[in-house]
Tab-separated table of C-alpha atoms in Angstrom:
chain	number	residue	atom	x	y	z
A	1	MET	CA	0.000	0.000	0.000
A	2	SER	CA	1.403	3.477	-0.927
A	3	ASP	CA	2.087	6.066	1.784
A	4	ASN	CA	-0.904	8.162	0.689
A	5	LEU	CA	-3.249	5.183	0.734
A	6	GLN	CA	-1.863	4.087	4.090
A	7	GLN	CA	-2.439	7.536	5.564
A	8	ALA	CA	-5.967	7.644	4.162
A	9	ALA	CA	-6.729	4.210	5.602
A	10	GLU	CA	-5.402	5.215	9.018
A	11	ALA	CA	-7.475	8.402	8.995
A	12	ARG	CA	-10.567	6.471	8.066
A	13	ALA	CA	-9.814	3.947	10.807
A	14	ALA	CA	-9.647	6.764	13.365
A	15	SER	CA	-13.109	7.924	12.322
A	16	VAL	CA	-14.448	4.348	12.506
A	17	ILE	CA	-13.049	3.994	16.013
A	18	GLY	CA	-14.671	7.258	17.090
A	19	LEU	CA	-18.099	6.048	16.002
A	20	ALA	CA	-17.564	2.626	17.566
A	21	ARG	CA	-16.650	4.210	20.906
A	22	GLU	CA	-19.906	6.150	20.926
A	23	LEU	CA	-21.829	2.965	20.185
A	24	ILE	CA	-20.140	1.050	23.017
A	25	ARG	CA	-21.042	3.844	25.438
A	26	ARG	CA	-24.746	3.238	24.711
A	27	PRO	CA	-25.581	-0.088	26.395
A	28	SER	CA	-27.651	-2.276	24.089
A	29	ARG	CA	-27.815	-5.662	25.784
A	30	ALA	CA	-30.294	-7.920	24.005
A	31	GLY	CA	-33.610	-8.085	25.801
A	32	ILE	CA	-32.397	-5.729	28.552
A	33	ASP	CA	-31.647	-2.229	27.228
A	34	ASP	CA	-33.628	0.201	25.108
A	35	TYR	CA	-32.145	0.175	21.598
A	36	GLY	CA	-33.163	3.774	20.916
A	37	PRO	CA	-29.923	5.410	22.152
A	38	VAL	CA	-27.523	3.185	20.210
A	39	LEU	CA	-29.598	3.454	17.025
A	40	GLY	CA	-29.865	7.196	17.581
A	41	VAL	CA	-26.063	7.487	17.407
A	42	LEU	CA	-26.106	5.659	14.094
A	43	GLU	CA	-29.017	7.658	12.709
A	44	ASP	CA	-27.303	10.940	13.588
A	45	TRP	CA	-24.090	9.801	11.903
A	46	LEU	CA	-25.829	8.511	8.792
A	47	THR	CA	-27.851	11.718	8.461
A	48	ALA	CA	-24.751	13.882	8.879
A	49	HIS	CA	-23.043	11.947	6.065
A	50	GLY	CA	-26.031	12.039	3.724
A	51	LEU	CA	-26.615	8.298	3.716
A	52	PRO	CA	-30.191	7.147	2.990
A	53	HIS	CA	-31.462	4.938	5.784
A	54	ARG	CA	-34.661	3.794	7.426
A	55	ARG	CA	-35.841	1.887	10.460
A	56	LEU	CA	-36.895	-1.744	10.331
A	57	HIS	CA	-39.732	-3.105	12.480
A	58	ASP	CA	-40.913	-6.638	13.130
A	59	ALA	CA	-44.477	-7.905	12.730
A	60	ALA	CA	-45.340	-6.621	16.209
A	61	GLY	CA	-44.060	-3.145	15.383
A	62	GLU	CA	-40.906	-3.443	17.497
A	63	LEU	CA	-37.783	-1.635	16.277
A	64	VAL	CA	-35.307	-4.298	15.144
A	65	GLY	CA	-32.695	-2.448	13.098
A	66	LEU	CA	-31.636	0.122	10.551
A	67	LEU	CA	-31.155	-0.374	6.832
A	68	VAL	CA	-28.819	1.741	4.714
A	69	GLU	CA	-29.281	1.461	0.950
A	70	ILE	CA	-26.841	2.783	-1.677
A	71	PRO	CA	-28.195	2.132	-5.182
A	72	GLY	CA	-25.683	1.984	-7.990
A	73	GLY	CA	-26.194	3.743	-11.276
A	74	ARG	CA	-25.968	0.580	-13.372
A	75	PRO	CA	-27.927	-2.694	-13.412
A	76	GLY	CA	-26.661	-5.491	-11.223
A	77	ALA	CA	-27.060	-7.489	-8.046
A	78	TRP	CA	-27.355	-6.072	-4.544
A	79	TRP	CA	-24.918	-7.130	-1.825
A	80	THR	CA	-25.223	-6.610	1.911
A	81	LEU	CA	-22.888	-5.862	4.807
A	82	ASP	CA	-24.408	-6.914	8.122
A	83	ALA	CA	-23.355	-6.146	11.707
A	84	CYS	CA	-25.329	-6.306	14.929
A	85	VAL	CA	-25.337	-3.439	17.427
A	86	ASP	CA	-27.142	-5.266	20.189
A	87	THR	CA	-24.840	-7.222	22.490
A	88	ALA	CA	-24.602	-10.090	24.933
A	89	PRO	CA	-25.299	-9.261	28.606
A	90	TYR	CA	-22.449	-8.062	30.813
A	91	GLY	CA	-22.542	-11.023	33.167
A	92	ASP	CA	-20.856	-10.411	36.523
A	93	GLU	CA	-19.852	-6.754	36.247
A	94	THR	CA	-17.648	-7.045	39.349
A	95	ALA	CA	-15.468	-9.494	37.404
A	96	TRP	CA	-14.679	-6.886	34.744
A	97	SER	CA	-11.454	-4.905	35.140
A	98	PHE	CA	-13.061	-1.915	33.410
A	99	PRO	CA	-16.651	-0.674	32.962
A	100	PRO	CA	-18.450	-2.735	30.291
A	101	ASP	CA	-19.642	0.466	28.585
A	102	SER	CA	-16.306	2.281	28.806
A	103	GLY	CA	-15.459	2.559	25.108
A	104	ASP	CA	-11.913	3.607	26.008
A	105	ILE	CA	-8.670	2.607	24.306
A	106	VAL	CA	-5.799	1.119	26.318
A	107	ASP	CA	-2.597	-0.301	24.807
A	108	GLY	CA	-4.176	-0.431	21.363
A	109	TRP	CA	-7.341	-2.239	22.489
A	110	LEU	CA	-10.866	-0.824	22.204
A	111	ARG	CA	-12.583	-1.937	25.395
A	112	GLY	CA	-16.222	-2.640	26.246
A	113	ARG	CA	-19.164	-4.867	25.440
A	114	GLY	CA	-19.739	-4.862	21.701
A	115	ALA	CA	-16.188	-3.834	20.807
A	116	ALA	CA	-15.674	-7.239	19.201
A	117	ASP	CA	-19.271	-8.308	18.526
A	118	SER	CA	-20.010	-6.210	16.581
A	119	LYS	CA	-20.110	-2.431	17.077
A	120	LEU	CA	-16.692	-1.881	15.524
A	121	ALA	CA	-17.847	-3.725	12.407
A	122	ALA	CA	-21.062	-1.685	12.324
A	123	ALA	CA	-19.053	1.536	12.407
A	124	MET	CA	-16.736	0.217	9.693
A	125	PHE	CA	-19.595	-0.782	7.397
A	126	CYS	CA	-21.212	2.646	7.776
A	127	HIS	CA	-17.956	4.270	6.671
A	128	ILE	CA	-17.652	1.939	3.675
A	129	ALA	CA	-21.154	2.967	2.610
A	130	ALA	CA	-20.124	6.627	2.934
A	131	ASP	CA	-17.041	5.958	0.795
A	132	LEU	CA	-19.169	4.459	-1.960
A	133	MET	CA	-21.784	7.204	-1.988
A	134	SER	CA	-19.514	9.602	-3.856
A	135	HIS	CA	-19.210	7.323	-6.896
A	136	ALA	CA	-22.381	5.249	-6.621
A	137	ALA	CA	-23.335	6.155	-10.188
A	138	ASP	CA	-20.458	4.021	-11.471
A	139	LEU	CA	-21.457	0.928	-9.492
A	140	HIS	CA	-23.560	-2.019	-10.609
A	141	GLY	CA	-26.491	-3.112	-8.446
A	142	GLY	CA	-26.331	-1.691	-4.962
A	143	LEU	CA	-25.021	-1.972	-1.417
A	144	ALA	CA	-27.174	-2.436	1.671
A	145	VAL	CA	-25.884	-2.155	5.234
A	146	LEU	CA	-28.010	-3.951	7.807
A	147	LEU	CA	-27.575	-2.810	11.414
A	148	ASP	CA	-29.431	-5.388	13.507
A	149	VAL	CA	-30.584	-4.986	17.130
A	150	ASP	CA	-32.250	-8.362	17.518
A	151	GLU	CA	-29.295	-10.659	16.929
A	152	HIS	CA	-28.189	-11.733	20.385
A	153	THR	CA	-31.739	-12.709	21.298
A	154	GLY	CA	-31.487	-15.401	18.627
A	155	GLY	CA	-34.549	-13.943	16.964
A	156	PHE	CA	-32.646	-12.174	14.164
A	157	GLY	CA	-35.554	-9.787	13.835
A	158	GLY	CA	-33.556	-7.268	11.831
A	159	ALA	CA	-32.543	-9.818	9.221
A	160	ARG	CA	-36.058	-11.232	9.048
A	161	ALA	CA	-37.584	-7.765	8.648
A	162	TYR	CA	-35.067	-6.939	5.931
A	163	LEU	CA	-35.739	-10.124	3.972
A	164	THR	CA	-39.514	-9.671	4.123
A	165	ASP	CA	-39.471	-5.932	3.333
A	166	PRO	CA	-41.080	-5.523	-0.098
A	167	ALA	CA	-39.245	-2.231	-0.595
A	168	ALA	CA	-35.791	-3.771	-0.129
A	169	ALA	CA	-33.860	-5.379	-2.974
A	170	ARG	CA	-33.166	-9.022	-2.182
A	171	PRO	CA	-29.405	-9.486	-1.691
A	172	ALA	CA	-27.362	-11.826	-3.849
A	173	GLY	CA	-25.134	-12.420	-0.830
A	174	VAL	CA	-24.251	-11.104	2.623
A	175	MET	CA	-20.970	-10.476	4.473
A	176	ILE	CA	-21.443	-10.536	8.256
A	177	GLY	CA	-18.974	-8.561	10.352
A	178	TYR	CA	-18.074	-10.996	13.113
A	179	PRO	CA	-14.490	-10.558	14.398
A	180	GLY	CA	-11.353	-12.670	13.938
A	181	LEU	CA	-8.432	-11.963	11.604
A	182	ASP	CA	-7.266	-15.460	10.704
A	183	ASP	CA	-10.397	-16.777	9.027
A	184	VAL	CA	-13.107	-15.976	6.563
A	185	VAL	CA	-15.995	-18.057	7.837
A	186	VAL	CA	-17.679	-19.579	4.788
A	187	GLY	CA	-19.870	-22.157	6.495
A	188	GLY	CA	-21.411	-23.417	9.680
A	189	ARG	CA	-23.196	-26.413	11.108
A	190	GLY	CA	-26.975	-26.220	11.163
A	191	LEU	CA	-29.163	-27.063	14.108
A	192	TRP	CA	-32.256	-28.975	15.116
A	193	ARG	CA	-33.633	-28.161	18.565
A	194	ALA	CA	-36.458	-29.713	20.516
A	195	SER	CA	-37.952	-29.757	23.973
A	196	VAL	CA	-38.751	-33.189	25.389
A	197	ALA	CA	-41.334	-33.818	28.137
A	198	VAL	CA	-40.802	-37.056	30.071
A	199	HIS	CA	-43.753	-38.300	32.167
A	200	ALA	CA	-44.239	-40.705	35.061
A	201	PRO	CA	-46.650	-41.268	37.949
A	202	SER	CA	-46.086	-38.846	40.816
A	203	GLY	CA	-45.693	-40.088	44.333
A	204	HIS	CA	-44.377	-39.507	47.832
A	205	SER	CA	-40.656	-40.049	48.136
A	206	GLY	CA	-41.203	-42.038	51.344
A	207	SER	CA	-43.900	-44.343	49.962
A	208	SER	CA	-43.455	-48.098	50.116
A	209	ARG	CA	-44.652	-48.290	46.503
A	210	ALA	CA	-41.737	-48.325	44.068
A	211	VAL	CA	-42.138	-45.760	41.276
A	212	VAL	CA	-39.733	-44.905	38.475
A	213	GLY	CA	-40.136	-41.136	38.564
A	214	ALA	CA	-39.933	-38.686	35.706
A	215	ILE	CA	-36.454	-37.538	36.719
A	216	SER	CA	-35.129	-41.099	36.670
A	217	ARG	CA	-36.763	-41.729	33.296
A	218	ALA	CA	-35.339	-38.476	31.929
A	219	ALA	CA	-31.877	-39.385	33.226
A	220	HIS	CA	-32.148	-42.704	31.378
A	221	LEU	CA	-33.066	-40.808	28.201
A	222	VAL	CA	-29.981	-38.622	28.620
A	223	ARG	CA	-27.841	-41.748	28.832
A	224	LEU	CA	-29.429	-43.076	25.640
A	225	LEU	CA	-28.761	-39.778	23.862
A	226	ASP	CA	-25.185	-39.620	25.103
A	227	ALA	CA	-24.631	-43.101	23.681
A	228	ALA	CA	-26.252	-42.290	20.326
A	229	ASP	CA	-24.161	-43.179	17.291
A	230	LEU	CA	-23.446	-40.054	15.280
A	231	PRO	CA	-21.534	-40.183	11.997
A	232	SER	CA	-17.940	-39.001	11.894
A	233	VAL	CA	-16.453	-36.736	9.256
A	234	ASP	CA	-16.143	-38.398	5.895
A	235	GLY	CA	-12.671	-37.770	4.521
A	236	ALA	CA	-14.174	-37.256	1.067
A	237	SER	CA	-16.667	-34.669	2.321
A	238	VAL	CA	-16.247	-30.961	1.681
A	239	PHE	CA	-17.890	-30.302	5.052
A	240	PRO	CA	-15.172	-30.674	7.697
A	241	LEU	CA	-17.195	-30.973	10.923
A	242	PRO	CA	-19.256	-33.866	12.332
A	243	PRO	CA	-22.735	-33.512	13.843
A	244	LYS	CA	-22.976	-32.974	17.600
A	245	LEU	CA	-25.710	-33.697	20.163
A	246	SER	CA	-26.053	-31.861	23.491
A	247	VAL	CA	-28.664	-31.951	26.241
A	248	THR	CA	-28.667	-28.306	27.269
A	249	SER	CA	-31.440	-28.124	29.887
A	250	PHE	CA	-32.914	-30.503	32.497
A	251	HIS	CA	-35.770	-29.418	34.774
A	252	GLY	CA	-38.149	-31.359	37.004
A	253	GLY	CA	-39.557	-31.406	40.493
A	254	GLN	CA	-39.206	-29.211	43.546
A	255	GLY	CA	-38.684	-29.767	47.224
A	256	PHE	CA	-37.844	-33.194	48.656
A	257	SER	CA	-40.949	-35.226	49.428
A	258	VAL	CA	-42.570	-35.652	46.008
A	259	THR	CA	-41.287	-37.535	42.989
A	260	PRO	CA	-42.488	-35.397	40.061
A	261	ASP	CA	-44.697	-36.571	37.236
A	262	ARG	CA	-42.836	-34.595	34.590
A	263	CYS	CA	-39.269	-33.672	33.661
A	264	ASP	CA	-38.373	-31.412	30.710
A	265	LEU	CA	-35.232	-31.542	28.585
A	266	ASN	CA	-33.854	-29.320	25.857
A	267	VAL	CA	-31.898	-31.083	23.134
A	268	ASP	CA	-29.627	-29.276	20.672
A	269	ILE	CA	-28.269	-31.172	17.661
A	270	ARG	CA	-25.806	-29.498	15.299
A	271	THR	CA	-26.403	-30.819	11.805
A	272	THR	CA	-24.338	-31.268	8.650
A	273	PRO	CA	-25.148	-31.910	4.987
A	274	THR	CA	-24.888	-35.677	5.620
A	275	PHE	CA	-26.815	-35.602	8.935
A	276	ASP	CA	-29.692	-33.189	8.504
A	277	ALA	CA	-32.738	-32.136	10.534
A	278	HIS	CA	-34.674	-35.235	9.482
A	279	ASP	CA	-31.839	-37.450	10.716
A	280	ALA	CA	-31.682	-35.517	13.989
A	281	GLU	CA	-35.393	-35.909	14.646
A	282	THR	CA	-35.255	-39.588	13.721
A	283	LEU	CA	-32.457	-40.125	16.242
A	284	ILE	CA	-34.417	-38.448	19.042
A	285	ARG	CA	-37.603	-40.347	18.262
A	286	LYS	CA	-35.696	-43.639	18.269
A	287	ALA	CA	-34.215	-42.875	21.715
A	288	VAL	CA	-37.634	-41.858	23.065
A	289	ALA	CA	-39.239	-45.034	21.730
A	290	GLU	CA	-36.519	-47.072	23.443
A	291	LEU	CA	-37.109	-45.216	26.714
A	292	ASP	CA	-40.874	-45.762	26.611
A	293	ALA	CA	-40.387	-49.461	25.827
A	294	GLU	CA	-37.799	-50.083	28.562
A	295	LEU	CA	-39.418	-47.908	31.253
A	296	PRO	CA	-43.144	-47.624	30.432
A	297	ALA	CA	-45.186	-44.725	31.779
A	298	PRO	CA	-48.915	-43.859	31.673
A	299	LYS	CA	-48.209	-41.113	29.159
A	300	PRO	CA	-45.750	-41.316	26.252
A	301	THR	CA	-42.762	-39.007	26.062
A	302	GLU	CA	-43.503	-35.870	24.024
A	303	ILE	CA	-41.145	-34.224	21.541
A	304	THR	CA	-41.740	-30.616	20.483
A	305	PRO	CA	-39.415	-29.334	17.739
A	306	VAL	CA	-38.386	-25.742	18.447
A	307	ALA	CA	-36.036	-24.588	15.684
A	308	THR	CA	-34.368	-25.850	12.527
A	309	TRP	CA	-31.594	-24.184	10.543
A	310	PRO	CA	-29.740	-25.803	7.653
A	311	PRO	CA	-25.954	-26.144	7.549
A	312	PHE	CA	-24.165	-24.135	4.905
A	313	ARG	CA	-20.784	-23.942	3.252
A	314	LEU	CA	-19.701	-21.801	0.326
A	315	ALA	CA	-17.066	-22.957	-2.091
A	316	GLU	CA	-14.053	-20.656	-2.057
A	317	GLY	CA	-14.896	-19.598	-5.600
A	318	GLU	CA	-18.506	-18.762	-4.711
A	319	GLN	CA	-19.567	-15.178	-3.995
A	320	PRO	CA	-19.314	-13.347	-1.694
A	321	ALA	CA	-16.619	-15.634	-0.235
A	322	ALA	CA	-14.453	-15.319	-3.344
A	323	ALA	CA	-14.457	-11.526	-3.257
A	324	LEU	CA	-13.543	-11.422	0.436
A	325	LEU	CA	-10.769	-14.017	0.102
A	326	ASN	CA	-9.383	-12.332	-3.007
A	327	ALA	CA	-9.443	-8.917	-1.355
A	328	ALA	CA	-7.617	-10.301	1.676
A	329	ALA	CA	-4.919	-11.818	-0.543
A	330	GLU	CA	-4.519	-8.537	-2.446
A	331	ALA	CA	-4.113	-6.691	0.855
A	332	GLY	CA	-1.462	-9.139	2.027
A	333	VAL	CA	-3.673	-10.624	4.756
A	334	MET	CA	-3.221	-14.370	5.107
A	335	VAL	CA	-6.575	-15.971	5.885
A	336	ARG	CA	-8.148	-19.396	5.520
A	337	ALA	CA	-11.678	-20.379	4.640
A	338	LYS	CA	-13.288	-21.879	7.750
A	339	THR	CA	-16.454	-23.750	8.620
A	340	ALA	CA	-17.617	-22.739	12.092
A	341	GLY	CA	-18.946	-25.118	14.714
A	342	PRO	CA	-21.509	-22.720	16.220
A	343	SER	CA	-24.486	-21.729	14.099
A	344	ASN	CA	-24.966	-18.087	13.186
A	345	ILE	CA	-27.083	-15.746	11.120
A	346	GLY	CA	-25.500	-17.274	8.008
A	347	ASN	CA	-27.652	-20.352	8.655
A	348	LEU	CA	-30.791	-18.213	8.607
A	349	LEU	CA	-29.683	-16.726	5.301
A	350	ALA	CA	-28.846	-20.172	3.921
A	351	GLY	CA	-32.423	-21.202	4.665
A	352	GLU	CA	-33.485	-18.314	2.417
A	353	GLY	CA	-31.086	-19.377	-0.342
A	354	ILE	CA	-28.748	-16.429	0.286
A	355	PRO	CA	-24.999	-17.185	0.478
A	356	ALA	CA	-23.120	-15.529	3.319
A	357	THR	CA	-19.743	-15.209	4.951
A	358	ALA	CA	-19.951	-14.943	8.717
A	359	GLY	CA	-16.691	-13.650	10.021
A	360	PHE	CA	-13.565	-11.677	9.206
A	361	GLY	CA	-12.491	-8.814	11.394
A	362	VAL	CA	-9.982	-7.602	13.938
A	363	PRO	CA	-8.454	-9.813	16.658
A	364	TYR	CA	-10.439	-9.872	19.878
A	365	GLU	CA	-10.684	-11.157	23.436
A	366	GLY	CA	-13.555	-11.704	25.863
A	367	LEU	CA	-16.345	-12.028	23.322
A	368	HIS	CA	-19.569	-12.709	25.294
A	369	GLY	CA	-17.397	-12.919	28.426
A	370	ILE	CA	-15.663	-10.480	30.732
A	371	ASP	CA	-13.312	-7.718	29.542
A	372	GLU	CA	-14.408	-7.800	25.900
A	373	ARG	CA	-11.995	-5.872	23.714
A	374	ALA	CA	-10.918	-5.526	20.077
A	375	HIS	CA	-7.392	-4.935	18.792
A	376	LEU	CA	-7.183	-1.850	16.611
A	377	ALA	CA	-3.831	-2.086	14.822
A	378	GLU	CA	-5.323	-4.359	12.173
A	379	LEU	CA	-8.402	-2.220	11.534
A	380	PRO	CA	-6.956	-0.382	8.463
A	381	GLN	CA	-6.230	-3.760	6.837
A	382	VAL	CA	-9.671	-5.142	7.640
A	383	TYR	CA	-11.311	-1.968	6.347
A	384	THR	CA	-9.336	-2.164	3.103
A	385	VAL	CA	-10.267	-5.817	2.591
A	386	TYR	CA	-14.004	-5.235	2.983
A	387	ARG	CA	-13.924	-2.122	0.817
A	388	ARG	CA	-12.090	-3.977	-1.953
A	389	ALA	CA	-14.465	-6.918	-1.704
A	390	VAL	CA	-17.512	-4.672	-2.007
A	391	LEU	CA	-16.051	-2.880	-5.007
A	392	GLN	CA	-15.303	-6.204	-6.708
A	393	LEU	CA	-18.893	-7.319	-6.179
A	394	LEU	CA	-20.309	-4.028	-7.430
A	395	GLY	CA	-17.978	-3.839	-10.431
A	396	GLY	CA	-16.310	-0.690	-9.102
């Protein structure tokens, strides 16, 4: 990069950091804080820079995000940059070594909840949109920037409102601004989730009548699930991760003297292209049938599916992954294409037939934990990579 370009990138990075600090100083914990203040900071900035934007609302009328739209002057596909500005909760604030909403910079680290996930990315994407505004007439298609405030709830209300908005152009692909410098995340396992209600006769814990209670039956089901045979990774497969089953919740009974008649479990299965939602449900139903046969109860065990997302993986030559990987290589940033274990908003988009990358950004620490912070030295590089990728996609 030439000295002039380097200086311009550093100046732009300073402006990005300034906006990100203001966002961090407006707490926006999902399901806890009012999102008005953090979105107000963004709306003021977008208005001051002449960027067209509008609010997004869900079916109940709740505010779930902002959408910035930069139409190009020539025909073509629309592409989207997406970053959430709601955050995880703070957790135990006494365990933090600095205030979670500090937004200060110490030893080259931007500190505070949302610094990594994903207020710095939101600020960066707003600046990229501002950069493109001045020569939008030369671009093909258009650029949308989605600023979501319903991400950490798991509801993804901003993305859902965007995709169902008849006034919005449907994107050909999305780049999601999760942090991490070493990887461009091009895929993720899917999920199948269900709640399971295990029944049994209730009784007094001191009774002479022997009863296999709901908790004991549920514990037996957990053992069956833990022993379930899941496929391993096929060496010939392009998907590098195996499926995974976890019992994530177990509730039943209260007090000491009564054996309960019901125990509830939550089961989370991470799926792959060779072990999909149908396979996951079949596995659970087989284990439940075995439980009910081995330890009969007056009422059969009930399975209630809760959520299903498909797995996804983009080929390295598929857009927008190709543009992001190419831009990183051109900027001298060594990255690898990665399939993530956790599911993310890319799975929601995959269910809509929209390809997405779900991570490339600055190094970070403490994401969703204590002392969240983002390293700033790499921000000019990350900014350059995303800007180049967007321009490649828009034919700029």
